[in-house]
Amino acid sequence: ALSAAALPPPLPPPSPPAPATRWCRPGGAAVVMFLTRSEYDRGVNTFSPEGRLFQVEYAMEAIKLGSTAIGVATKEGVVLVVEKRVTSTLLEPSSIEKIMEIDTHLGCAMSGLTADARTLVDHARVESQNHRFTFNEEIPVRSVTQSLSDKCLAFGEGDEDAMSRPFGVALLIAGWDEEQGPMLYHTDPSGTFVKFTAKAIGSGSEGAQTALQEEYTEALTLAEAEVLALKTLKQVMEEKVTSTNVDIAVVAPTYRLYNEEQVKAVIDRL
């Protein structure tokens, strides 16, 4: 018989396995699936081990494919300028709606999925009208922006009323507040909202934001802000700027969308 000293040393304990999901086949045999990045991608409410929500990150990437939108706030009001991508000579440019009215003192420009933007704008309109009906006053700009951001995170799994994915759209919300005056907010699919004096979103946002940082001053008039926003958009647009492929709106203090003649007048001042 072998002595205890002659026996080989015991094997070290096995290392713990990678994170896995266990499920059963119809016959009852258990199958173990190891989670890869694609597994974390599928669940909109599933965090990766690094603490990331990939679906929200992908929604923010979708905005970088959208048309460029620029907002500039001054003491006189807020200017919104948006690129309209006219992809065909047979397309009617006026049917492309990139700037929408929320209330008489509120408007927003969008970049990303237009259908998602319509859903959010409809929600904002209902919130604004409910506030006006209940309190007999215009809804504060921050309140409607916060309501939109809360709506952005109302997605999930297993809930019929909730969305199945994040909204693939970013908004520039321009408004006039009775107490604080002109205000410009930016919202994104993560539910974050931040106040800006000048902000660019969409495919040309990086170059446009750099140009805005260099040229923006608090002393800008509304007319100068129109020129700055349109000039910045012109630098990042692939097409030549015309009165049909650009939308301009101002909130000063009421919302007003420019017609083609008014847009052409701003272009002539460049």
PDB file of C-alpha atoms in Angstrom:
ATOM      1  CA  ALA A   1       0.000   0.000   0.000  1.00  0.00           C
ATOM      2  CA  LEU A   2       1.176   3.543  -0.772  1.00  0.00           C
ATOM      3  CA  SER A   3       1.958   5.773   2.161  1.00  0.00           C
ATOM      4  CA  ALA A   4       0.282   9.191   2.509  1.00  0.00           C
ATOM      5  CA  ALA A   5       3.574  10.881   1.649  1.00  0.00           C
ATOM      6  CA  ALA A   6       3.672   9.126  -1.744  1.00  0.00           C
ATOM      7  CA  LEU A   7       0.206  10.359  -2.840  1.00  0.00           C
ATOM      8  CA  PRO A   8       0.166  13.219  -5.436  1.00  0.00           C
ATOM      9  CA  PRO A   9      -0.856  16.678  -4.169  1.00  0.00           C
ATOM     10  CA  PRO A  10      -4.567  17.533  -4.574  1.00  0.00           C
ATOM     11  CA  LEU A  11      -5.611  19.478  -7.690  1.00  0.00           C
ATOM     12  CA  PRO A  12      -6.353  23.215  -7.242  1.00  0.00           C
ATOM     13  CA  PRO A  13     -10.047  24.186  -7.294  1.00  0.00           C
ATOM     14  CA  PRO A  14     -11.350  25.098 -10.767  1.00  0.00           C
ATOM     15  CA  SER A  15     -11.656  28.802 -11.653  1.00  0.00           C
ATOM     16  CA  PRO A  16     -15.207  30.212 -11.641  1.00  0.00           C
ATOM     17  CA  PRO A  17     -16.948  30.098 -15.032  1.00  0.00           C
ATOM     18  CA  ALA A  18     -17.835  33.170 -17.087  1.00  0.00           C
ATOM     19  CA  PRO A  19     -21.297  34.707 -16.583  1.00  0.00           C
ATOM     20  CA  ALA A  20     -23.823  32.274 -18.005  1.00  0.00           C
ATOM     21  CA  THR A  21     -27.526  31.882 -18.589  1.00  0.00           C
ATOM     22  CA  ARG A  22     -29.135  28.506 -17.837  1.00  0.00           C
ATOM     23  CA  TRP A  23     -32.225  27.340 -19.655  1.00  0.00           C
ATOM     24  CA  CYS A  24     -33.874  23.967 -20.306  1.00  0.00           C
ATOM     25  CA  ARG A  25     -34.719  22.112 -23.477  1.00  0.00           C
ATOM     26  CA  PRO A  26     -38.259  20.692 -23.788  1.00  0.00           C
ATOM     27  CA  GLY A  27     -36.849  17.299 -22.706  1.00  0.00           C
ATOM     28  CA  GLY A  28     -35.557  18.812 -19.486  1.00  0.00           C
ATOM     29  CA  ALA A  29     -31.813  18.777 -20.190  1.00  0.00           C
ATOM     30  CA  ALA A  30     -30.148  21.972 -18.961  1.00  0.00           C
ATOM     31  CA  VAL A  31     -28.089  23.980 -21.451  1.00  0.00           C
ATOM     32  CA  VAL A  32     -25.627  26.663 -20.357  1.00  0.00           C
ATOM     33  CA  MET A  33     -25.113  29.682 -22.633  1.00  0.00           C
ATOM     34  CA  PHE A  34     -22.225  32.057 -22.031  1.00  0.00           C
ATOM     35  CA  LEU A  35     -23.135  35.724 -22.493  1.00  0.00           C
ATOM     36  CA  THR A  36     -21.250  37.528 -25.229  1.00  0.00           C
ATOM     37  CA  ARG A  37     -21.544  41.214 -26.099  1.00  0.00           C
ATOM     38  CA  SER A  38     -24.399  40.395 -28.488  1.00  0.00           C
ATOM     39  CA  GLU A  39     -26.327  38.880 -25.564  1.00  0.00           C
ATOM     40  CA  TYR A  40     -26.021  42.126 -23.607  1.00  0.00           C
ATOM     41  CA  ASP A  41     -27.098  43.998 -26.756  1.00  0.00           C
ATOM     42  CA  ARG A  42     -30.507  42.351 -26.876  1.00  0.00           C
ATOM     43  CA  GLY A  43     -31.907  43.414 -23.524  1.00  0.00           C
ATOM     44  CA  VAL A  44     -32.723  47.111 -23.378  1.00  0.00           C
ATOM     45  CA  ASN A  45     -32.537  46.996 -19.576  1.00  0.00           C
ATOM     46  CA  THR A  46     -29.512  44.680 -19.272  1.00  0.00           C
ATOM     47  CA  PHE A  47     -26.256  46.236 -18.102  1.00  0.00           C
ATOM     48  CA  SER A  48     -22.984  44.828 -19.406  1.00  0.00           C
ATOM     49  CA  PRO A  49     -20.268  43.893 -16.852  1.00  0.00           C
ATOM     50  CA  GLU A  50     -18.659  47.285 -17.608  1.00  0.00           C
ATOM     51  CA  GLY A  51     -21.885  49.034 -16.587  1.00  0.00           C
ATOM     52  CA  ARG A  52     -23.031  50.027 -20.077  1.00  0.00           C
ATOM     53  CA  LEU A  53     -26.461  49.914 -21.722  1.00  0.00           C
ATOM     54  CA  PHE A  54     -25.562  49.124 -25.314  1.00  0.00           C
ATOM     55  CA  GLN A  55     -29.058  49.747 -26.734  1.00  0.00           C
ATOM     56  CA  VAL A  56     -29.031  53.318 -25.403  1.00  0.00           C
ATOM     57  CA  GLU A  57     -25.532  53.857 -26.815  1.00  0.00           C
ATOM     58  CA  TYR A  58     -26.652  52.552 -30.206  1.00  0.00           C
ATOM     59  CA  ALA A  59     -29.649  54.913 -30.152  1.00  0.00           C
ATOM     60  CA  MET A  60     -27.256  57.816 -29.592  1.00  0.00           C
ATOM     61  CA  GLU A  61     -25.179  56.624 -32.560  1.00  0.00           C
ATOM     62  CA  ALA A  62     -28.326  56.718 -34.743  1.00  0.00           C
ATOM     63  CA  ILE A  63     -28.544  60.468 -34.117  1.00  0.00           C
ATOM     64  CA  LYS A  64     -25.122  60.949 -35.720  1.00  0.00           C
ATOM     65  CA  LEU A  65     -26.651  59.703 -38.983  1.00  0.00           C
ATOM     66  CA  GLY A  66     -29.437  62.302 -38.885  1.00  0.00           C
ATOM     67  CA  SER A  67     -29.584  65.744 -40.457  1.00  0.00           C
ATOM     68  CA  THR A  68     -27.735  68.554 -38.681  1.00  0.00           C
ATOM     69  CA  ALA A  69     -29.710  70.901 -36.424  1.00  0.00           C
ATOM     70  CA  ILE A  70     -28.393  74.017 -34.656  1.00  0.00           C
ATOM     71  CA  GLY A  71     -29.889  76.125 -31.875  1.00  0.00           C
ATOM     72  CA  VAL A  72     -28.601  79.511 -30.678  1.00  0.00           C
ATOM     73  CA  ALA A  73     -30.020  81.391 -27.665  1.00  0.00           C
ATOM     74  CA  THR A  74     -29.734  85.174 -27.280  1.00  0.00           C
ATOM     75  CA  LYS A  75     -31.264  87.728 -24.925  1.00  0.00           C
ATOM     76  CA  GLU A  76     -33.878  88.527 -27.597  1.00  0.00           C
ATOM     77  CA  GLY A  77     -34.912  84.940 -28.349  1.00  0.00           C
ATOM     78  CA  VAL A  78     -33.824  81.516 -29.626  1.00  0.00           C
ATOM     79  CA  VAL A  79     -33.026  80.557 -33.233  1.00  0.00           C
ATOM     80  CA  LEU A  80     -33.380  77.012 -34.621  1.00  0.00           C
ATOM     81  CA  VAL A  81     -31.860  76.068 -37.989  1.00  0.00           C
ATOM     82  CA  VAL A  82     -32.138  72.575 -39.512  1.00  0.00           C
ATOM     83  CA  GLU A  83     -30.870  70.914 -42.666  1.00  0.00           C
ATOM     84  CA  LYS A  84     -33.533  69.228 -44.832  1.00  0.00           C
ATOM     85  CA  ARG A  85     -32.202  66.374 -46.970  1.00  0.00           C
ATOM     86  CA  VAL A  86     -33.971  66.640 -50.327  1.00  0.00           C
ATOM     87  CA  THR A  87     -33.010  63.289 -51.880  1.00  0.00           C
ATOM     88  CA  SER A  88     -34.998  63.625 -55.119  1.00  0.00           C
ATOM     89  CA  THR A  89     -36.082  66.372 -57.513  1.00  0.00           C
ATOM     90  CA  LEU A  90     -39.579  64.858 -57.322  1.00  0.00           C
ATOM     91  CA  LEU A  91     -39.725  65.318 -53.548  1.00  0.00           C
ATOM     92  CA  GLU A  92     -41.754  68.229 -52.180  1.00  0.00           C
ATOM     93  CA  PRO A  93     -39.374  69.983 -49.698  1.00  0.00           C
ATOM     94  CA  SER A  94     -42.216  71.534 -47.678  1.00  0.00           C
ATOM     95  CA  SER A  95     -43.362  68.022 -46.672  1.00  0.00           C
ATOM     96  CA  ILE A  96     -40.123  67.447 -44.717  1.00  0.00           C
ATOM     97  CA  GLU A  97     -40.841  68.627 -41.183  1.00  0.00           C
ATOM     98  CA  LYS A  98     -37.718  68.997 -39.045  1.00  0.00           C
ATOM     99  CA  ILE A  99     -38.885  71.796 -36.729  1.00  0.00           C
ATOM    100  CA  MET A 100     -42.173  71.414 -34.857  1.00  0.00           C
ATOM    101  CA  GLU A 101     -44.282  73.695 -32.680  1.00  0.00           C
ATOM    102  CA  ILE A 102     -45.096  72.409 -29.186  1.00  0.00           C
ATOM    103  CA  ASP A 103     -46.946  75.484 -27.886  1.00  0.00           C
ATOM    104  CA  THR A 104     -47.136  79.184 -28.703  1.00  0.00           C
ATOM    105  CA  HIS A 105     -43.921  79.743 -26.706  1.00  0.00           C
ATOM    106  CA  LEU A 106     -42.193  76.416 -27.484  1.00  0.00           C
ATOM    107  CA  GLY A 107     -40.649  74.773 -30.532  1.00  0.00           C
ATOM    108  CA  CYS A 108     -38.161  71.985 -31.143  1.00  0.00           C
ATOM    109  CA  ALA A 109     -35.701  70.850 -33.804  1.00  0.00           C
ATOM    110  CA  MET A 110     -34.855  67.179 -34.238  1.00  0.00           C
ATOM    111  CA  SER A 111     -32.155  64.847 -35.506  1.00  0.00           C
ATOM    112  CA  GLY A 112     -32.622  61.093 -35.842  1.00  0.00           C
ATOM    113  CA  LEU A 113     -35.779  59.060 -36.421  1.00  0.00           C
ATOM    114  CA  THR A 114     -38.623  61.419 -37.323  1.00  0.00           C
ATOM    115  CA  ALA A 115     -41.331  58.989 -36.171  1.00  0.00           C
ATOM    116  CA  ASP A 116     -39.765  58.862 -32.702  1.00  0.00           C
ATOM    117  CA  ALA A 117     -39.616  62.666 -32.669  1.00  0.00           C
ATOM    118  CA  ARG A 118     -43.329  62.889 -33.510  1.00  0.00           C
ATOM    119  CA  THR A 119     -44.143  60.597 -30.576  1.00  0.00           C
ATOM    120  CA  LEU A 120     -42.163  62.807 -28.181  1.00  0.00           C
ATOM    121  CA  VAL A 121     -43.570  66.050 -29.604  1.00  0.00           C
ATOM    122  CA  ASP A 122     -47.137  64.738 -29.259  1.00  0.00           C
ATOM    123  CA  HIS A 123     -46.367  63.893 -25.619  1.00  0.00           C
ATOM    124  CA  ALA A 124     -44.950  67.396 -25.057  1.00  0.00           C
ATOM    125  CA  ARG A 125     -48.042  69.000 -26.619  1.00  0.00           C
ATOM    126  CA  VAL A 126     -50.367  67.050 -24.319  1.00  0.00           C
ATOM    127  CA  GLU A 127     -48.275  67.992 -21.260  1.00  0.00           C
ATOM    128  CA  SER A 128     -48.275  71.647 -22.311  1.00  0.00           C
ATOM    129  CA  GLN A 129     -52.041  71.785 -22.871  1.00  0.00           C
ATOM    130  CA  ASN A 130     -52.755  69.959 -19.603  1.00  0.00           C
ATOM    131  CA  HIS A 131     -50.626  72.508 -17.727  1.00  0.00           C
ATOM    132  CA  ARG A 132     -52.365  75.426 -19.470  1.00  0.00           C
ATOM    133  CA  PHE A 133     -55.812  73.966 -18.706  1.00  0.00           C
ATOM    134  CA  THR A 134     -54.975  73.221 -15.054  1.00  0.00           C
ATOM    135  CA  PHE A 135     -52.995  76.327 -14.074  1.00  0.00           C
ATOM    136  CA  ASN A 136     -54.092  78.848 -16.741  1.00  0.00           C
ATOM    137  CA  GLU A 137     -50.467  79.645 -17.636  1.00  0.00           C
ATOM    138  CA  GLU A 138     -47.806  78.588 -20.131  1.00  0.00           C
ATOM    139  CA  ILE A 139     -45.808  75.532 -19.087  1.00  0.00           C
ATOM    140  CA  PRO A 140     -42.213  76.356 -17.993  1.00  0.00           C
ATOM    141  CA  VAL A 141     -39.608  75.281 -20.556  1.00  0.00           C
ATOM    142  CA  ARG A 142     -37.720  73.159 -18.026  1.00  0.00           C
ATOM    143  CA  SER A 143     -40.901  71.316 -16.992  1.00  0.00           C
ATOM    144  CA  VAL A 144     -41.801  70.209 -20.510  1.00  0.00           C
ATOM    145  CA  THR A 145     -38.167  69.231 -21.168  1.00  0.00           C
ATOM    146  CA  GLN A 146     -38.042  67.118 -18.005  1.00  0.00           C
ATOM    147  CA  SER A 147     -41.320  65.442 -18.960  1.00  0.00           C
ATOM    148  CA  LEU A 148     -39.851  64.538 -22.365  1.00  0.00           C
ATOM    149  CA  SER A 149     -36.693  63.151 -20.771  1.00  0.00           C
ATOM    150  CA  ASP A 150     -38.769  60.984 -18.414  1.00  0.00           C
ATOM    151  CA  LYS A 151     -40.616  59.665 -21.470  1.00  0.00           C
ATOM    152  CA  CYS A 152     -37.266  58.791 -23.094  1.00  0.00           C
ATOM    153  CA  LEU A 153     -36.585  56.173 -20.414  1.00  0.00           C
ATOM    154  CA  ALA A 154     -40.079  54.641 -20.436  1.00  0.00           C
ATOM    155  CA  PHE A 155     -38.949  51.557 -22.330  1.00  0.00           C
ATOM    156  CA  GLY A 156     -38.568  47.997 -21.080  1.00  0.00           C
ATOM    157  CA  GLU A 157     -39.432  44.351 -21.508  1.00  0.00           C
ATOM    158  CA  GLY A 158     -42.565  42.463 -20.472  1.00  0.00           C
ATOM    159  CA  ASP A 159     -44.689  45.599 -20.206  1.00  0.00           C
ATOM    160  CA  GLU A 160     -47.297  46.187 -22.896  1.00  0.00           C
ATOM    161  CA  ASP A 161     -47.418  49.927 -22.288  1.00  0.00           C
ATOM    162  CA  ALA A 162     -43.654  50.386 -22.404  1.00  0.00           C
ATOM    163  CA  MET A 163     -41.538  50.675 -25.521  1.00  0.00           C
ATOM    164  CA  SER A 164     -39.357  47.862 -26.721  1.00  0.00           C
ATOM    165  CA  ARG A 165     -36.393  50.134 -27.527  1.00  0.00           C
ATOM    166  CA  PRO A 166     -35.014  53.592 -26.723  1.00  0.00           C
ATOM    167  CA  PHE A 167     -36.038  56.592 -28.839  1.00  0.00           C
ATOM    168  CA  GLY A 168     -33.523  57.146 -31.645  1.00  0.00           C
ATOM    169  CA  VAL A 169     -33.817  60.918 -31.671  1.00  0.00           C
ATOM    170  CA  ALA A 170     -32.247  63.997 -30.066  1.00  0.00           C
ATOM    171  CA  LEU A 171     -34.154  67.249 -29.645  1.00  0.00           C
ATOM    172  CA  LEU A 172     -33.235  70.918 -29.349  1.00  0.00           C
ATOM    173  CA  ILE A 173     -36.074  72.522 -27.376  1.00  0.00           C
ATOM    174  CA  ALA A 174     -36.366  76.298 -27.722  1.00  0.00           C
ATOM    175  CA  GLY A 175     -38.727  78.226 -25.491  1.00  0.00           C
ATOM    176  CA  TRP A 176     -39.503  81.493 -23.763  1.00  0.00           C
ATOM    177  CA  ASP A 177     -39.876  81.377 -19.992  1.00  0.00           C
ATOM    178  CA  GLU A 178     -41.758  84.165 -18.212  1.00  0.00           C
ATOM    179  CA  GLU A 179     -39.161  84.313 -15.433  1.00  0.00           C
ATOM    180  CA  GLN A 180     -35.899  83.368 -17.178  1.00  0.00           C
ATOM    181  CA  GLY A 181     -36.541  84.511 -20.750  1.00  0.00           C
ATOM    182  CA  PRO A 182     -35.164  82.614 -23.783  1.00  0.00           C
ATOM    183  CA  MET A 183     -34.021  79.041 -23.077  1.00  0.00           C
ATOM    184  CA  LEU A 184     -32.461  76.250 -25.158  1.00  0.00           C
ATOM    185  CA  TYR A 185     -32.359  72.627 -23.969  1.00  0.00           C
ATOM    186  CA  HIS A 186     -30.838  69.500 -25.507  1.00  0.00           C
ATOM    187  CA  THR A 187     -32.278  66.018 -24.844  1.00  0.00           C
ATOM    188  CA  ASP A 188     -30.885  62.628 -25.905  1.00  0.00           C
ATOM    189  CA  PRO A 189     -32.032  58.953 -25.763  1.00  0.00           C
ATOM    190  CA  SER A 190     -30.448  58.418 -22.339  1.00  0.00           C
ATOM    191  CA  GLY A 191     -32.983  60.790 -20.764  1.00  0.00           C
ATOM    192  CA  THR A 192     -30.355  63.468 -20.107  1.00  0.00           C
ATOM    193  CA  PHE A 193     -31.341  67.110 -20.637  1.00  0.00           C
ATOM    194  CA  VAL A 194     -28.908  70.026 -20.491  1.00  0.00           C
ATOM    195  CA  LYS A 195     -29.358  73.769 -20.990  1.00  0.00           C
ATOM    196  CA  PHE A 196     -27.158  75.391 -23.668  1.00  0.00           C
ATOM    197  CA  THR A 197     -26.566  78.832 -25.131  1.00  0.00           C
ATOM    198  CA  ALA A 198     -25.656  77.234 -28.488  1.00  0.00           C
ATOM    199  CA  LYS A 199     -25.825  73.566 -29.493  1.00  0.00           C
ATOM    200  CA  ALA A 200     -25.496  71.421 -32.638  1.00  0.00           C
ATOM    201  CA  ILE A 201     -26.807  67.859 -33.119  1.00  0.00           C
ATOM    202  CA  GLY A 202     -26.771  65.400 -36.013  1.00  0.00           C
ATOM    203  CA  SER A 203     -24.210  64.226 -38.558  1.00  0.00           C
ATOM    204  CA  GLY A 204     -22.257  67.491 -38.689  1.00  0.00           C
ATOM    205  CA  SER A 205     -22.506  68.276 -34.983  1.00  0.00           C
ATOM    206  CA  GLU A 206     -18.793  68.007 -34.117  1.00  0.00           C
ATOM    207  CA  GLY A 207     -17.601  70.580 -36.640  1.00  0.00           C
ATOM    208  CA  ALA A 208     -20.609  72.813 -36.032  1.00  0.00           C
ATOM    209  CA  GLN A 209     -20.159  72.765 -32.242  1.00  0.00           C
ATOM    210  CA  THR A 210     -16.500  73.768 -32.615  1.00  0.00           C
ATOM    211  CA  ALA A 211     -17.488  76.700 -34.848  1.00  0.00           C
ATOM    212  CA  LEU A 212     -20.186  77.799 -32.398  1.00  0.00           C
ATOM    213  CA  GLN A 213     -17.729  77.747 -29.480  1.00  0.00           C
ATOM    214  CA  GLU A 214     -15.371  80.014 -31.422  1.00  0.00           C
ATOM    215  CA  GLU A 215     -17.937  82.561 -32.615  1.00  0.00           C
ATOM    216  CA  TYR A 216     -20.741  82.666 -30.034  1.00  0.00           C
ATOM    217  CA  THR A 217     -20.963  85.658 -27.681  1.00  0.00           C
ATOM    218  CA  GLU A 218     -23.676  86.598 -25.178  1.00  0.00           C
ATOM    219  CA  ALA A 219     -24.041  89.996 -26.861  1.00  0.00           C
ATOM    220  CA  LEU A 220     -25.469  88.490 -30.071  1.00  0.00           C
ATOM    221  CA  THR A 221     -28.718  89.961 -31.374  1.00  0.00           C
ATOM    222  CA  LEU A 222     -31.435  87.708 -32.804  1.00  0.00           C
ATOM    223  CA  ALA A 223     -30.553  88.762 -36.371  1.00  0.00           C
ATOM    224  CA  GLU A 224     -26.854  88.014 -35.761  1.00  0.00           C
ATOM    225  CA  ALA A 225     -27.771  84.631 -34.247  1.00  0.00           C
ATOM    226  CA  GLU A 226     -29.724  83.760 -37.415  1.00  0.00           C
ATOM    227  CA  VAL A 227     -26.642  84.465 -39.521  1.00  0.00           C
ATOM    228  CA  LEU A 228     -24.305  82.588 -37.137  1.00  0.00           C
ATOM    229  CA  ALA A 229     -26.522  79.484 -37.042  1.00  0.00           C
ATOM    230  CA  LEU A 230     -27.048  79.399 -40.815  1.00  0.00           C
ATOM    231  CA  LYS A 231     -23.377  80.124 -41.556  1.00  0.00           C
ATOM    232  CA  THR A 232     -22.341  77.282 -39.224  1.00  0.00           C
ATOM    233  CA  LEU A 233     -24.833  74.914 -40.872  1.00  0.00           C
ATOM    234  CA  LYS A 234     -23.538  75.918 -44.307  1.00  0.00           C
ATOM    235  CA  GLN A 235     -20.000  74.872 -43.301  1.00  0.00           C
ATOM    236  CA  VAL A 236     -21.043  71.295 -42.427  1.00  0.00           C
ATOM    237  CA  MET A 237     -23.705  70.712 -45.116  1.00  0.00           C
ATOM    238  CA  GLU A 238     -22.770  68.750 -48.233  1.00  0.00           C
ATOM    239  CA  GLU A 239     -25.356  70.514 -50.401  1.00  0.00           C
ATOM    240  CA  LYS A 240     -25.514  74.208 -51.229  1.00  0.00           C
ATOM    241  CA  VAL A 241     -27.766  76.108 -48.816  1.00  0.00           C
ATOM    242  CA  THR A 242     -31.054  77.167 -50.434  1.00  0.00           C
ATOM    243  CA  SER A 243     -34.439  78.329 -49.175  1.00  0.00           C
ATOM    244  CA  THR A 244     -35.864  74.831 -49.810  1.00  0.00           C
ATOM    245  CA  ASN A 245     -33.293  72.629 -48.014  1.00  0.00           C
ATOM    246  CA  VAL A 246     -33.113  74.611 -44.749  1.00  0.00           C
ATOM    247  CA  ASP A 247     -35.737  75.335 -42.086  1.00  0.00           C
ATOM    248  CA  ILE A 248     -35.472  78.315 -39.711  1.00  0.00           C
ATOM    249  CA  ALA A 249     -37.662  79.069 -36.688  1.00  0.00           C
ATOM    250  CA  VAL A 250     -37.424  81.571 -33.843  1.00  0.00           C
ATOM    251  CA  VAL A 251     -39.016  81.821 -30.395  1.00  0.00           C
ATOM    252  CA  ALA A 252     -39.048  85.517 -29.487  1.00  0.00           C
ATOM    253  CA  PRO A 253     -41.208  85.332 -27.391  1.00  0.00           C
ATOM    254  CA  THR A 254     -43.696  83.374 -29.554  1.00  0.00           C
ATOM    255  CA  TYR A 255     -42.833  80.511 -31.907  1.00  0.00           C
ATOM    256  CA  ARG A 256     -42.545  81.425 -35.588  1.00  0.00           C
ATOM    257  CA  LEU A 257     -41.473  79.200 -38.508  1.00  0.00           C
ATOM    258  CA  TYR A 258     -39.995  81.125 -41.442  1.00  0.00           C
ATOM    259  CA  ASN A 259     -41.442  80.770 -44.944  1.00  0.00           C
ATOM    260  CA  GLU A 260     -39.242  80.435 -48.047  1.00  0.00           C
ATOM    261  CA  GLU A 261     -39.018  84.199 -48.624  1.00  0.00           C
ATOM    262  CA  GLN A 262     -37.899  84.819 -45.026  1.00  0.00           C
ATOM    263  CA  VAL A 263     -35.323  81.999 -45.231  1.00  0.00           C
ATOM    264  CA  LYS A 264     -33.986  83.449 -48.495  1.00  0.00           C
ATOM    265  CA  ALA A 265     -33.650  86.862 -46.835  1.00  0.00           C
ATOM    266  CA  VAL A 266     -31.435  85.318 -44.114  1.00  0.00           C
ATOM    267  CA  ILE A 267     -29.357  83.467 -46.749  1.00  0.00           C
ATOM    268  CA  ASP A 268     -28.811  86.760 -48.611  1.00  0.00           C
ATOM    269  CA  ARG A 269     -27.299  88.247 -45.409  1.00  0.00           C
ATOM    270  CA  LEU A 270     -24.565  85.578 -45.221  1.00  0.00           C
TER     271      LEU A 270
END
